[in-house]
Amino acid sequence: MSKTGSITVTIEGSNSSTTLPLLGGTLGPQVADIRKLYSSLGIFTYDPGYGETASCESKITYIDGDAGVLMYRGYPIEQLAEKSDFIEVCYLLMNGDLPNKAELEKFRKDVTYHTMVHEQIRRFFDGFRRDAHPMAIMCGVVGALAAFYHDNLDINDPRQREVAAFRLIAKVPTIAAMAYKYALGQPFVYPQNKLSYAANFLYMLNTVPAEPYEVSPVLERAMDRILVLHADHEQNASTSTVRLAGSTGANPFACIAAGIAALWGPAHGGANEAVLKMLAEIGTPDKIPAFIEKVKDKNSDVKLMGFGHRVYKNFDPRAKIMKETCHEVLAELGIKDEPLLDMAMEMERIALTDDYFISRKLYPNVDFYSGIILKAMGIPTSMFTVIFAVARTVGWVSQWKEMIEDPSQRIGRPRQIYTGAGARDYKPMAERG
Ligand code: SDX
C-alpha cells in the first residue's frame, strides 16, 4: 500500500480544513486514510454496514463487483475451480502462493493428522435435542474447541497460529459430520486419513456401520468444487466478525465460532437454505411471476433469496460456475429432470428481464444454485450453511492470521453518531408520569 495523493476535507462555512493521504493498493479503488480526521476536524465518518469503508489491508482475496471478478491471491476463481482442489486452495489462501509438490504433500499431511476430535467432544452433543439446527450445534461445539486448546495457545507464536489453523480446517468438517449424524441418530464416523478432504467429509456424512461406503468420484469432485468456491470472499460479514473478535486477542476457536454465528443469517450464508425453501414454497414455475410481484412490493418485505449482493453488481462468478456444476452433477447422477433446477433457471430468466432487478443490478449470487447441487447430492437443506462454514473456515483462519500479523491492526472499535437524549437529571418515581 502506498501514498498516491491526498484529498482535502473542508467544513463549509468555517475555515476548518484538513488534507488526508490517498493510499493505493495493487488493484481496486484507492482509500482515503481518515485516521487523522477526528484529531484534525473533530468529526467521524458515517457508513452503516461499512459498505464504503476499508477495514483493513489484505493480500488474500480481491473482488471487482462491477466486473464480476473474484481472485484468491491473484488467481481467478474460474481457473482454481477448474484446475485446483480444496486442499491446494487452503494452502494458497494461508500461504500466499501455490505450493510445490513437497509443500502440498506436507500441508495435506499437516491438515489430515488433525481431523480427529478429542473423544470428550462427543459428550457435548448429548445436550442438544436431535432436531437442533446443525448451525446451532456448530456454534457451540466449534466454540468449545477453545476449552481444549486455550491454555497452551499463544497466538503471538507463528507456529502455534499455524497449528490452530490446521486444527480448525481439519476439525470443522469432522464436527459438521457429527452434527449431521447426531440429527439422524446414527453413530459418529471417524475420519479416514487415506481420503481427500472432500471425500473424507462425504465419507463421514454417509458411512453407516452396517455396510461399506464408497465415495463416488462425481460427488467428491462436486463437493470439492463447492468448497473451493466458498473458501474466502474478502471482508464479508462473517469474516469481518472473525477479524473483530480476533482483534481483541480472543482464542481463534472462539473467533471462528463467532464467524459461524454470523454466517448463519439468511442474508449471508443462510441464503442457500432459504433459496430451497423459497423454491419449494413457490411450488411450480407458473407461480413465479406472482412471487416476483410480491418481491417487488416493498411492503411485502419478501426478498428473492440467492439474488443480490453488497459487492457484486454483476453476475457473481461463483454463481456461473455453480450453475455449470449443477448441470454436470445432475447429468452424472443420472437425474434427468430436477424441478427445482427448472424453477431456478426460470426464476433467473424472469428476474433478469425485469427492470426491478436490472435497475438495482441484482444478479444470482453464490447461494442461488449451490443448494440444488447439495440437494442432488442427498444433503438435507439444514446442512447447507454448515457446508458453507466448512469451506469458509480456511478463509476465516487465513484472514485471522493476516490480521494478527498486520502491525497496523489494533482492537476494532467503531464509533457512532449519537442521537439519543441529551444530559438530564434522574427523576424520582413520584415525579414520573
Ligand atoms: C453471501 O458479502 C459477501 O461476500 C457474502 C457472500 C460471501 O461469500 O461471504 O458472498 C455470501 O452472503 C451472498 C448473499 C446471500 N444472501 C442472499 O441471497 C439474500 C438475498 N439478498 C439480499 O438480502 C441482499 O441482496 C443482500 C443482503 C445480499 C445485499 O443487501 P444490500 O447490500 O442491502 O442490497 P442492495 O443495497 O444491493 O439493495 C439495493 C436494492 C434495495 O432496494 P431499494 O431500497 O433500492 O428499493 O435492491 C433490493 C434492496 O431492497 N434488493 C433486493 C434483493 N437484494 C437487494 N430485492 C429483492 N430481492 C433481493 N434479493
Short mmCIF file of C-alpha atoms and ligand atoms in Angstrom, two decimals:
data_model
loop_
_atom_site.label_atom_id
_atom_site.label_comp_id
_atom_site.label_asym_id
_atom_site.label_seq_id
_atom_site.Cartn_x
_atom_site.Cartn_y
_atom_site.Cartn_z
CA MET A 1 0.00 0.00 0.00
CA SER A 2 1.49 3.38 -0.96
CA LYS A 3 0.54 7.04 -0.89
CA THR A 4 -0.87 8.04 -4.28
CA GLY A 5 -2.05 11.57 -3.47
CA SER A 6 -4.23 13.37 -0.99
CA ILE A 7 -7.72 14.74 -0.51
CA THR A 8 -8.68 17.95 1.25
CA VAL A 9 -11.74 17.98 3.51
CA THR A 10 -13.21 21.39 4.30
CA ILE A 11 -16.18 22.08 6.56
CA GLU A 12 -18.29 24.59 4.63
CA GLY A 13 -18.99 27.85 6.46
CA SER A 14 -15.86 27.51 8.55
CA ASN A 15 -12.17 27.68 7.82
CA SER A 16 -11.68 24.16 9.17
CA SER A 17 -9.90 22.07 6.59
CA THR A 18 -7.52 19.15 6.57
CA THR A 19 -5.60 17.15 3.99
CA LEU A 20 -5.72 13.37 4.17
CA PRO A 21 -3.48 10.89 2.35
CA LEU A 22 -4.89 8.81 -0.54
CA LEU A 23 -3.49 5.28 -0.45
CA GLY A 24 -3.40 2.85 -3.36
CA GLY A 25 -3.11 -0.95 -3.46
CA THR A 26 -2.43 -3.44 -6.26
CA LEU A 27 -5.98 -3.44 -7.66
CA GLY A 28 -9.27 -1.72 -6.89
CA PRO A 29 -10.25 1.70 -5.52
CA GLN A 30 -7.82 3.90 -3.62
CA VAL A 31 -8.67 4.66 0.02
CA ALA A 32 -8.73 7.92 1.95
CA ASP A 33 -6.73 7.42 5.14
CA ILE A 34 -9.05 9.07 7.69
CA ARG A 35 -7.09 8.10 10.82
CA LYS A 36 -6.31 11.78 11.49
CA LEU A 37 -9.77 13.11 10.59
CA TYR A 38 -11.15 13.31 14.14
CA SER A 39 -7.99 14.86 15.59
CA SER A 40 -7.94 17.42 12.71
CA LEU A 41 -11.62 18.32 12.34
CA GLY A 42 -13.37 16.72 15.33
CA ILE A 43 -15.67 14.70 13.09
CA PHE A 44 -16.25 10.97 12.44
CA THR A 45 -17.33 9.36 9.16
CA TYR A 46 -20.74 7.65 8.92
CA ASP A 47 -21.09 4.39 6.96
CA PRO A 48 -23.73 1.97 8.35
CA GLY A 49 -22.80 -1.56 7.24
CA TYR A 50 -19.34 -0.34 6.24
CA GLY A 51 -20.31 -0.53 2.54
CA GLU A 52 -17.80 2.19 1.61
CA THR A 53 -15.17 1.54 4.29
CA ALA A 54 -11.93 -0.43 4.03
CA SER A 55 -11.48 -2.01 7.46
CA CYS A 56 -8.02 -3.42 6.74
CA GLU A 57 -5.28 -4.03 4.21
CA SER A 58 -5.40 -7.56 2.81
CA LYS A 59 -3.49 -9.63 0.25
CA ILE A 60 -5.81 -12.64 0.27
CA THR A 61 -8.89 -12.11 -1.93
CA TYR A 62 -9.81 -9.49 -4.50
CA ILE A 63 -13.33 -8.82 -5.78
CA ASP A 64 -14.37 -6.43 -8.55
CA GLY A 65 -18.15 -6.27 -8.06
CA ASP A 66 -18.86 -4.40 -11.27
CA ALA A 67 -16.79 -6.72 -13.45
CA GLY A 68 -17.80 -9.90 -11.61
CA VAL A 69 -14.19 -10.75 -10.77
CA LEU A 70 -13.07 -12.93 -7.83
CA MET A 71 -9.42 -13.91 -7.26
CA TYR A 72 -7.72 -15.81 -4.43
CA ARG A 73 -4.16 -14.47 -4.08
CA GLY A 74 -4.41 -13.20 -7.69
CA TYR A 75 -5.61 -16.47 -9.22
CA PRO A 76 -9.07 -16.17 -10.90
CA ILE A 77 -11.74 -18.33 -9.25
CA GLU A 78 -12.65 -19.83 -12.64
CA GLN A 79 -9.14 -21.29 -13.03
CA LEU A 80 -8.93 -22.53 -9.44
CA ALA A 81 -12.37 -24.17 -9.68
CA GLU A 82 -11.34 -25.98 -12.86
CA LYS A 83 -7.68 -26.83 -12.20
CA SER A 84 -7.06 -26.83 -8.44
CA ASP A 85 -8.62 -28.61 -5.48
CA PHE A 86 -9.66 -27.56 -1.99
CA ILE A 87 -6.57 -28.58 -0.03
CA GLU A 88 -4.34 -26.75 -2.54
CA VAL A 89 -6.62 -23.68 -2.29
CA CYS A 90 -6.29 -23.89 1.51
CA TYR A 91 -2.51 -23.74 1.12
CA LEU A 92 -2.83 -20.84 -1.34
CA LEU A 93 -5.10 -18.79 0.95
CA MET A 94 -2.97 -19.42 4.03
CA ASN A 95 0.49 -19.06 2.48
CA GLY A 96 0.05 -16.66 -0.42
CA ASP A 97 1.07 -18.80 -3.39
CA LEU A 98 0.53 -22.23 -4.96
CA PRO A 99 2.60 -24.98 -3.28
CA ASN A 100 5.19 -27.16 -4.98
CA LYS A 101 4.69 -30.92 -4.74
CA ALA A 102 6.57 -31.33 -1.47
CA GLU A 103 4.87 -28.32 0.15
CA LEU A 104 1.44 -29.61 -0.87
CA GLU A 105 2.09 -33.10 0.47
CA LYS A 106 3.35 -31.72 3.79
CA PHE A 107 0.36 -29.36 4.07
CA ARG A 108 -2.08 -32.17 3.26
CA LYS A 109 -0.48 -34.29 5.99
CA ASP A 110 -0.49 -31.41 8.50
CA VAL A 111 -4.23 -30.98 7.99
CA THR A 112 -5.06 -34.70 7.77
CA TYR A 113 -3.41 -35.52 11.10
CA HIS A 114 -5.67 -33.09 12.92
CA THR A 115 -9.02 -34.38 11.61
CA MET A 116 -9.93 -36.35 14.76
CA VAL A 117 -11.51 -34.54 17.70
CA HIS A 118 -10.96 -35.25 21.40
CA GLU A 119 -13.27 -38.10 22.46
CA GLN A 120 -14.87 -35.86 25.08
CA ILE A 121 -16.18 -33.59 22.30
CA ARG A 122 -18.73 -36.32 21.65
CA ARG A 123 -20.32 -35.58 25.03
CA PHE A 124 -21.21 -32.01 24.05
CA PHE A 125 -23.75 -33.46 21.63
CA ASP A 126 -25.79 -35.16 24.36
CA GLY A 127 -27.04 -31.74 25.48
CA PHE A 128 -28.64 -30.98 22.12
CA ARG A 129 -32.10 -32.07 21.01
CA ARG A 130 -31.91 -34.36 17.97
CA ASP A 131 -33.81 -31.74 15.95
CA ALA A 132 -31.42 -28.91 16.88
CA HIS A 133 -30.39 -26.89 13.81
CA PRO A 134 -26.88 -28.09 12.91
CA MET A 135 -25.65 -24.50 12.76
CA ALA A 136 -26.59 -24.12 16.44
CA ILE A 137 -24.51 -27.23 17.14
CA MET A 138 -21.61 -25.86 15.08
CA CYS A 139 -21.61 -22.57 17.03
CA GLY A 140 -21.49 -24.48 20.32
CA VAL A 141 -19.10 -27.31 19.55
CA VAL A 142 -16.57 -25.34 17.46
CA GLY A 143 -16.51 -22.69 20.20
CA ALA A 144 -15.97 -25.49 22.73
CA LEU A 145 -12.72 -26.44 20.98
CA ALA A 146 -11.33 -23.37 22.76
CA ALA A 147 -11.76 -25.26 26.02
CA PHE A 148 -9.33 -27.91 24.77
CA TYR A 149 -6.64 -25.56 23.46
CA HIS A 150 -6.99 -22.25 25.28
CA ASP A 151 -4.35 -22.79 27.97
CA ASN A 152 -1.49 -23.73 25.68
CA LEU A 153 -2.25 -21.36 22.81
CA ASP A 154 -0.02 -18.32 22.36
CA ILE A 155 -1.46 -16.54 19.31
CA ASN A 156 1.68 -14.40 19.10
CA ASP A 157 3.70 -17.51 18.23
CA PRO A 158 3.53 -18.06 14.42
CA ARG A 159 3.90 -21.82 14.76
CA GLN A 160 1.04 -22.01 17.27
CA ARG A 161 -1.12 -19.85 14.95
CA GLU A 162 -0.40 -22.29 12.14
CA VAL A 163 -1.29 -25.33 14.26
CA ALA A 164 -4.54 -23.64 15.36
CA ALA A 165 -5.32 -23.06 11.68
CA PHE A 166 -4.60 -26.73 10.84
CA ARG A 167 -6.80 -27.86 13.74
CA LEU A 168 -9.72 -25.68 12.61
CA ILE A 169 -9.50 -26.59 8.90
CA ALA A 170 -9.26 -30.26 9.86
CA LYS A 171 -11.77 -30.50 12.70
CA VAL A 172 -14.65 -28.35 11.44
CA PRO A 173 -15.73 -30.96 8.83
CA THR A 174 -15.48 -33.71 11.44
CA ILE A 175 -17.75 -31.74 13.78
CA ALA A 176 -20.08 -30.88 10.88
CA ALA A 177 -20.46 -34.57 10.01
CA MET A 178 -21.03 -35.36 13.72
CA ALA A 179 -23.84 -32.76 13.80
CA TYR A 180 -25.45 -34.48 10.78
CA LYS A 181 -25.10 -37.98 12.25
CA TYR A 182 -26.48 -36.77 15.59
CA ALA A 183 -29.62 -35.45 13.85
CA LEU A 184 -30.05 -38.83 12.12
CA GLY A 185 -29.49 -40.81 15.31
CA GLN A 186 -26.63 -42.63 13.60
CA PRO A 187 -23.20 -43.24 15.16
CA PHE A 188 -20.42 -40.72 14.58
CA VAL A 189 -17.92 -41.73 11.88
CA TYR A 190 -14.17 -41.37 12.37
CA PRO A 191 -12.19 -39.60 9.60
CA GLN A 192 -10.18 -41.65 7.10
CA ASN A 193 -6.70 -40.26 6.52
CA LYS A 194 -6.31 -42.00 3.17
CA LEU A 195 -9.17 -39.98 1.65
CA SER A 196 -9.07 -36.47 0.14
CA TYR A 197 -10.57 -33.63 2.16
CA ALA A 198 -13.85 -33.66 0.20
CA ALA A 199 -14.04 -37.46 0.08
CA ASN A 200 -13.36 -37.75 3.80
CA PHE A 201 -16.15 -35.26 4.52
CA LEU A 202 -18.62 -37.21 2.36
CA TYR A 203 -17.42 -40.44 3.98
CA MET A 204 -18.09 -39.11 7.50
CA LEU A 205 -21.50 -37.82 6.39
CA ASN A 206 -22.68 -41.03 4.72
CA THR A 207 -21.00 -44.09 6.26
CA VAL A 208 -23.02 -46.44 8.49
CA PRO A 209 -21.58 -49.41 10.40
CA ALA A 210 -23.92 -51.81 8.65
CA GLU A 211 -22.25 -51.62 5.24
CA PRO A 212 -19.20 -50.22 3.46
CA TYR A 213 -19.49 -46.79 1.79
CA GLU A 214 -17.50 -45.93 -1.33
CA VAL A 215 -17.26 -42.21 -2.08
CA SER A 216 -18.45 -41.50 -5.62
CA PRO A 217 -15.79 -39.59 -7.62
CA VAL A 218 -18.60 -37.46 -9.06
CA LEU A 219 -19.78 -36.39 -5.62
CA GLU A 220 -16.19 -35.96 -4.42
CA ARG A 221 -15.43 -33.60 -7.32
CA ALA A 222 -18.71 -31.69 -6.82
CA MET A 223 -18.11 -31.27 -3.08
CA ASP A 224 -14.52 -30.21 -3.70
CA ARG A 225 -15.72 -27.59 -6.21
CA ILE A 226 -18.32 -26.27 -3.75
CA LEU A 227 -15.65 -25.98 -1.04
CA VAL A 228 -13.27 -24.12 -3.39
CA LEU A 229 -15.98 -21.65 -4.43
CA HIS A 230 -16.94 -20.84 -0.84
CA ALA A 231 -13.41 -20.72 0.66
CA ASP A 232 -12.97 -16.96 1.02
CA HIS A 233 -14.63 -13.76 -0.03
CA GLU A 234 -12.78 -10.65 1.22
CA GLN A 235 -14.32 -8.74 4.15
CA ASN A 236 -17.86 -10.22 4.16
CA ALA A 237 -19.96 -10.12 7.33
CA SER A 238 -18.69 -13.35 8.88
CA THR A 239 -15.04 -12.67 8.03
CA SER A 240 -15.34 -9.17 9.48
CA THR A 241 -16.82 -10.79 12.60
CA VAL A 242 -13.82 -13.11 12.88
CA ARG A 243 -11.42 -10.19 12.42
CA LEU A 244 -13.21 -8.07 15.02
CA ALA A 245 -13.26 -10.92 17.56
CA GLY A 246 -9.62 -11.73 16.77
CA SER A 247 -8.57 -8.09 17.23
CA THR A 248 -9.27 -8.45 20.96
CA GLY A 249 -6.77 -11.33 21.18
CA ALA A 250 -9.57 -13.87 21.66
CA ASN A 251 -8.87 -17.57 21.21
CA PRO A 252 -9.04 -18.42 17.44
CA PHE A 253 -11.54 -21.23 18.07
CA ALA A 254 -13.87 -18.70 19.71
CA CYS A 255 -13.31 -16.31 16.78
CA ILE A 256 -14.29 -18.96 14.23
CA ALA A 257 -17.38 -19.82 16.30
CA ALA A 258 -18.30 -16.12 16.06
CA GLY A 259 -17.85 -16.32 12.29
CA ILE A 260 -20.11 -19.38 12.15
CA ALA A 261 -22.78 -17.49 14.09
CA ALA A 262 -22.62 -14.54 11.67
CA LEU A 263 -22.69 -16.81 8.61
CA TRP A 264 -25.93 -18.43 9.82
CA GLY A 265 -28.04 -15.38 8.95
CA PRO A 266 -30.34 -15.76 5.88
CA ALA A 267 -28.91 -12.53 4.43
CA HIS A 268 -25.48 -14.20 4.40
CA GLY A 269 -24.57 -17.88 4.45
CA GLY A 270 -28.10 -18.95 5.41
CA ALA A 271 -29.31 -17.89 1.96
CA ASN A 272 -28.60 -21.27 0.33
CA GLU A 273 -31.04 -22.93 2.71
CA ALA A 274 -33.51 -20.06 2.17
CA VAL A 275 -33.35 -20.47 -1.64
CA LEU A 276 -34.55 -24.09 -1.44
CA LYS A 277 -37.34 -23.10 0.97
CA MET A 278 -38.35 -20.26 -1.39
CA LEU A 279 -38.44 -22.53 -4.46
CA ALA A 280 -40.43 -25.16 -2.54
CA GLU A 281 -42.94 -22.56 -1.30
CA ILE A 282 -43.46 -21.21 -4.84
CA GLY A 283 -44.08 -24.77 -5.97
CA THR A 284 -44.43 -24.57 -9.75
CA PRO A 285 -42.96 -22.30 -12.48
CA ASP A 286 -46.35 -20.80 -13.30
CA LYS A 287 -46.39 -19.26 -9.82
CA ILE A 288 -43.04 -17.47 -10.30
CA PRO A 289 -44.50 -14.24 -11.79
CA ALA A 290 -46.80 -13.78 -8.79
CA PHE A 291 -43.87 -14.33 -6.43
CA ILE A 292 -41.74 -11.82 -8.33
CA GLU A 293 -44.55 -9.26 -7.98
CA LYS A 294 -44.52 -9.88 -4.23
CA VAL A 295 -40.74 -9.33 -4.14
CA LYS A 296 -41.19 -6.02 -5.97
CA ASP A 297 -43.79 -4.89 -3.43
CA LYS A 298 -41.75 -3.08 -0.76
CA ASN A 299 -44.45 -3.70 1.84
CA SER A 300 -44.12 -7.47 1.47
CA ASP A 301 -40.53 -7.49 2.82
CA VAL A 302 -40.03 -10.58 0.60
CA LYS A 303 -36.59 -10.95 -0.95
CA LEU A 304 -35.57 -13.12 -3.89
CA MET A 305 -33.16 -15.31 -1.96
CA GLY A 306 -29.94 -16.12 -3.78
CA PHE A 307 -30.14 -12.83 -5.65
CA GLY A 308 -28.31 -9.58 -5.00
CA HIS A 309 -25.04 -8.85 -3.30
CA ARG A 310 -23.44 -5.98 -1.38
CA VAL A 311 -20.43 -6.03 -3.72
CA TYR A 312 -21.37 -7.82 -6.96
CA LYS A 313 -23.41 -5.56 -9.22
CA ASN A 314 -22.88 -8.07 -12.00
CA PHE A 315 -23.01 -11.87 -12.04
CA ASP A 316 -21.33 -13.46 -9.01
CA PRO A 317 -18.66 -15.51 -10.85
CA ARG A 318 -19.26 -18.32 -8.37
CA ALA A 319 -22.92 -18.48 -9.37
CA LYS A 320 -21.95 -19.05 -13.00
CA ILE A 321 -19.59 -21.89 -12.07
CA MET A 322 -22.15 -23.32 -9.65
CA LYS A 323 -24.82 -23.31 -12.38
CA GLU A 324 -22.50 -25.25 -14.73
CA THR A 325 -21.62 -27.66 -11.93
CA CYS A 326 -25.31 -28.13 -11.26
CA HIS A 327 -25.93 -29.38 -14.78
CA GLU A 328 -22.82 -31.61 -14.65
CA VAL A 329 -23.71 -33.19 -11.30
CA LEU A 330 -27.34 -33.82 -12.22
CA ALA A 331 -26.28 -35.36 -15.54
CA GLU A 332 -23.59 -37.51 -13.91
CA LEU A 333 -26.06 -38.62 -11.24
CA GLY A 334 -28.49 -39.51 -13.99
CA ILE A 335 -31.07 -37.02 -12.73
CA LYS A 336 -32.87 -36.16 -15.95
CA ASP A 337 -35.22 -33.50 -14.70
CA GLU A 338 -34.86 -31.69 -11.40
CA PRO A 339 -37.94 -29.45 -10.94
CA LEU A 340 -36.02 -27.18 -8.56
CA LEU A 341 -33.36 -26.53 -11.20
CA ASP A 342 -36.03 -25.82 -13.80
CA MET A 343 -37.67 -23.45 -11.32
CA ALA A 344 -34.36 -21.71 -10.54
CA MET A 345 -33.49 -21.25 -14.21
CA GLU A 346 -36.98 -19.89 -14.97
CA MET A 347 -36.72 -17.60 -11.94
CA GLU A 348 -33.34 -16.34 -13.17
CA ARG A 349 -34.69 -15.82 -16.69
CA ILE A 350 -37.72 -13.83 -15.49
CA ALA A 351 -35.80 -11.76 -12.95
CA LEU A 352 -33.05 -10.82 -15.39
CA THR A 353 -35.62 -9.39 -17.80
CA ASP A 354 -37.46 -7.42 -15.11
CA ASP A 355 -36.50 -3.77 -14.62
CA TYR A 356 -36.81 -4.04 -10.82
CA PHE A 357 -33.79 -6.38 -10.80
CA ILE A 358 -31.97 -4.84 -13.77
CA SER A 359 -32.17 -1.31 -12.37
CA ARG A 360 -30.93 -2.49 -8.98
CA LYS A 361 -28.19 -4.66 -10.53
CA LEU A 362 -29.49 -7.77 -8.79
CA TYR A 363 -27.99 -10.98 -10.15
CA PRO A 364 -27.78 -14.56 -8.87
CA ASN A 365 -25.16 -14.95 -6.15
CA VAL A 366 -23.23 -17.99 -4.93
CA ASP A 367 -26.23 -19.26 -2.97
CA PHE A 368 -28.71 -19.38 -5.82
CA TYR A 369 -27.61 -22.72 -7.31
CA SER A 370 -25.48 -24.28 -4.58
CA GLY A 371 -28.48 -25.68 -2.70
CA ILE A 372 -29.74 -27.52 -5.78
CA ILE A 373 -26.41 -29.33 -6.14
CA LEU A 374 -26.29 -30.20 -2.45
CA LYS A 375 -29.86 -31.50 -2.57
CA ALA A 376 -28.99 -33.62 -5.61
CA MET A 377 -26.05 -34.98 -3.58
CA GLY A 378 -28.53 -36.12 -0.93
CA ILE A 379 -27.61 -33.47 1.62
CA PRO A 380 -30.54 -32.06 3.65
CA THR A 381 -31.32 -28.34 3.47
CA SER A 382 -30.46 -27.82 7.14
CA MET A 383 -26.83 -28.81 6.37
CA PHE A 384 -26.32 -26.32 3.50
CA THR A 385 -24.99 -23.47 5.62
CA VAL A 386 -22.91 -25.93 7.63
CA ILE A 387 -21.14 -26.88 4.39
CA PHE A 388 -20.63 -23.19 3.66
CA ALA A 389 -19.00 -22.91 7.13
CA VAL A 390 -16.77 -25.94 6.45
CA ALA A 391 -15.49 -24.25 3.28
CA ARG A 392 -15.18 -20.76 4.73
CA THR A 393 -13.16 -21.86 7.77
CA VAL A 394 -9.94 -21.65 5.73
CA GLY A 395 -10.84 -18.11 4.64
CA TRP A 396 -11.62 -17.12 8.21
CA VAL A 397 -8.38 -18.54 9.62
CA SER A 398 -6.32 -17.02 6.78
CA GLN A 399 -7.85 -13.59 7.40
CA TRP A 400 -7.45 -14.03 11.18
CA LYS A 401 -3.73 -14.87 10.73
CA GLU A 402 -3.25 -11.90 8.40
CA MET A 403 -4.93 -9.59 10.93
CA ILE A 404 -2.75 -10.81 13.82
CA GLU A 405 0.39 -10.36 11.67
CA ASP A 406 -0.60 -6.85 10.48
CA PRO A 407 1.40 -4.29 12.52
CA SER A 408 -1.19 -1.58 11.82
CA GLN A 409 -4.09 -3.61 13.23
CA ARG A 410 -5.40 -2.76 16.71
CA ILE A 411 -8.56 -3.65 18.62
CA GLY A 412 -11.59 -2.99 16.44
CA ARG A 413 -13.71 -0.25 17.97
CA PRO A 414 -16.08 1.63 15.61
CA ARG A 415 -17.61 4.93 16.77
CA GLN A 416 -21.18 6.26 16.28
CA ILE A 417 -23.30 9.35 15.80
CA TYR A 418 -25.33 9.80 18.97
CA THR A 419 -28.96 10.92 18.53
CA GLY A 420 -30.27 9.90 21.94
CA ALA A 421 -31.42 12.10 24.86
CA GLY A 422 -29.22 14.98 25.98
CA ALA A 423 -27.91 15.12 29.58
CA ARG A 424 -30.74 15.11 32.15
CA ASP A 425 -31.15 14.53 35.93
CA TYR A 426 -32.59 11.36 37.49
CA LYS A 427 -36.32 11.67 38.20
CA PRO A 428 -37.74 10.09 41.37
CA MET A 429 -40.74 7.80 40.84
CA ALA A 430 -43.15 10.36 42.31
CA GLU A 431 -42.20 12.87 39.60
CA ARG A 432 -42.66 10.45 36.68
CA GLY A 433 -45.79 10.48 34.51
C1 SDX B 1 -23.47 -14.15 0.72
O1 SDX B 1 -20.61 -10.19 1.42
C2 SDX B 1 -20.26 -11.35 0.88
O2 SDX B 1 -19.25 -11.50 0.25
C3 SDX B 1 -21.22 -12.51 1.20
C4 SDX B 1 -21.01 -13.79 0.41
C5 SDX B 1 -19.71 -14.49 0.82
O3 SDX B 1 -19.21 -15.31 0.04
O4 SDX B 1 -19.31 -14.30 2.01
O5 SDX B 1 -20.95 -13.52 -0.99
C6 SDX B 1 -22.12 -14.80 0.68
O6 SDX B 1 -23.89 -13.73 1.76
C7 SDX B 1 -24.21 -13.95 -0.58
C8 SDX B 1 -25.56 -13.19 -0.37
C9 SDX B 1 -26.60 -14.20 0.11
N1 SDX B 1 -27.83 -13.53 0.51
C10 SDX B 1 -28.95 -13.62 -0.21
O7 SDX B 1 -29.05 -14.19 -1.29
C11 SDX B 1 -30.18 -12.99 0.46
C12 SDX B 1 -30.92 -12.11 -0.56
N2 SDX B 1 -30.10 -10.96 -0.88
C13 SDX B 1 -30.39 -9.71 -0.16
O8 SDX B 1 -30.76 -9.89 1.17
C14 SDX B 1 -29.33 -8.65 -0.44
O9 SDX B 1 -29.09 -8.65 -1.79
C15 SDX B 1 -28.01 -8.68 0.30
C16 SDX B 1 -28.18 -8.81 1.76
C17 SDX B 1 -27.17 -9.80 -0.19
C18 SDX B 1 -27.29 -7.36 -0.01
O10 SDX B 1 -28.05 -6.36 0.65
P1 SDX B 1 -27.83 -4.84 0.26
O11 SDX B 1 -26.39 -4.53 0.08
O12 SDX B 1 -28.61 -4.01 1.24
O13 SDX B 1 -28.55 -4.78 -1.16
P2 SDX B 1 -28.51 -3.57 -2.13
O14 SDX B 1 -28.02 -2.32 -1.45
O15 SDX B 1 -27.80 -4.02 -3.36
O16 SDX B 1 -30.07 -3.37 -2.46
C19 SDX B 1 -30.41 -2.47 -3.50
C20 SDX B 1 -31.92 -2.59 -3.68
C21 SDX B 1 -32.73 -2.37 -2.41
O17 SDX B 1 -34.00 -1.90 -2.84
P3 SDX B 1 -34.27 -0.29 -2.90
O18 SDX B 1 -34.09 0.20 -1.46
O19 SDX B 1 -33.26 0.28 -3.85
O20 SDX B 1 -35.70 -0.17 -3.40
O21 SDX B 1 -32.23 -3.93 -4.10
C22 SDX B 1 -33.11 -4.52 -3.17
C23 SDX B 1 -32.93 -3.76 -1.87
O22 SDX B 1 -34.11 -3.87 -1.08
N3 SDX B 1 -32.70 -5.91 -3.04
C24 SDX B 1 -33.49 -6.96 -3.24
C25 SDX B 1 -32.69 -8.09 -3.06
N4 SDX B 1 -31.46 -7.71 -2.75
C26 SDX B 1 -31.46 -6.36 -2.73
N5 SDX B 1 -34.81 -7.02 -3.56
C27 SDX B 1 -35.33 -8.28 -3.70
N6 SDX B 1 -34.60 -9.42 -3.55
C28 SDX B 1 -33.30 -9.37 -3.23
N7 SDX B 1 -32.60 -10.49 -3.07
#
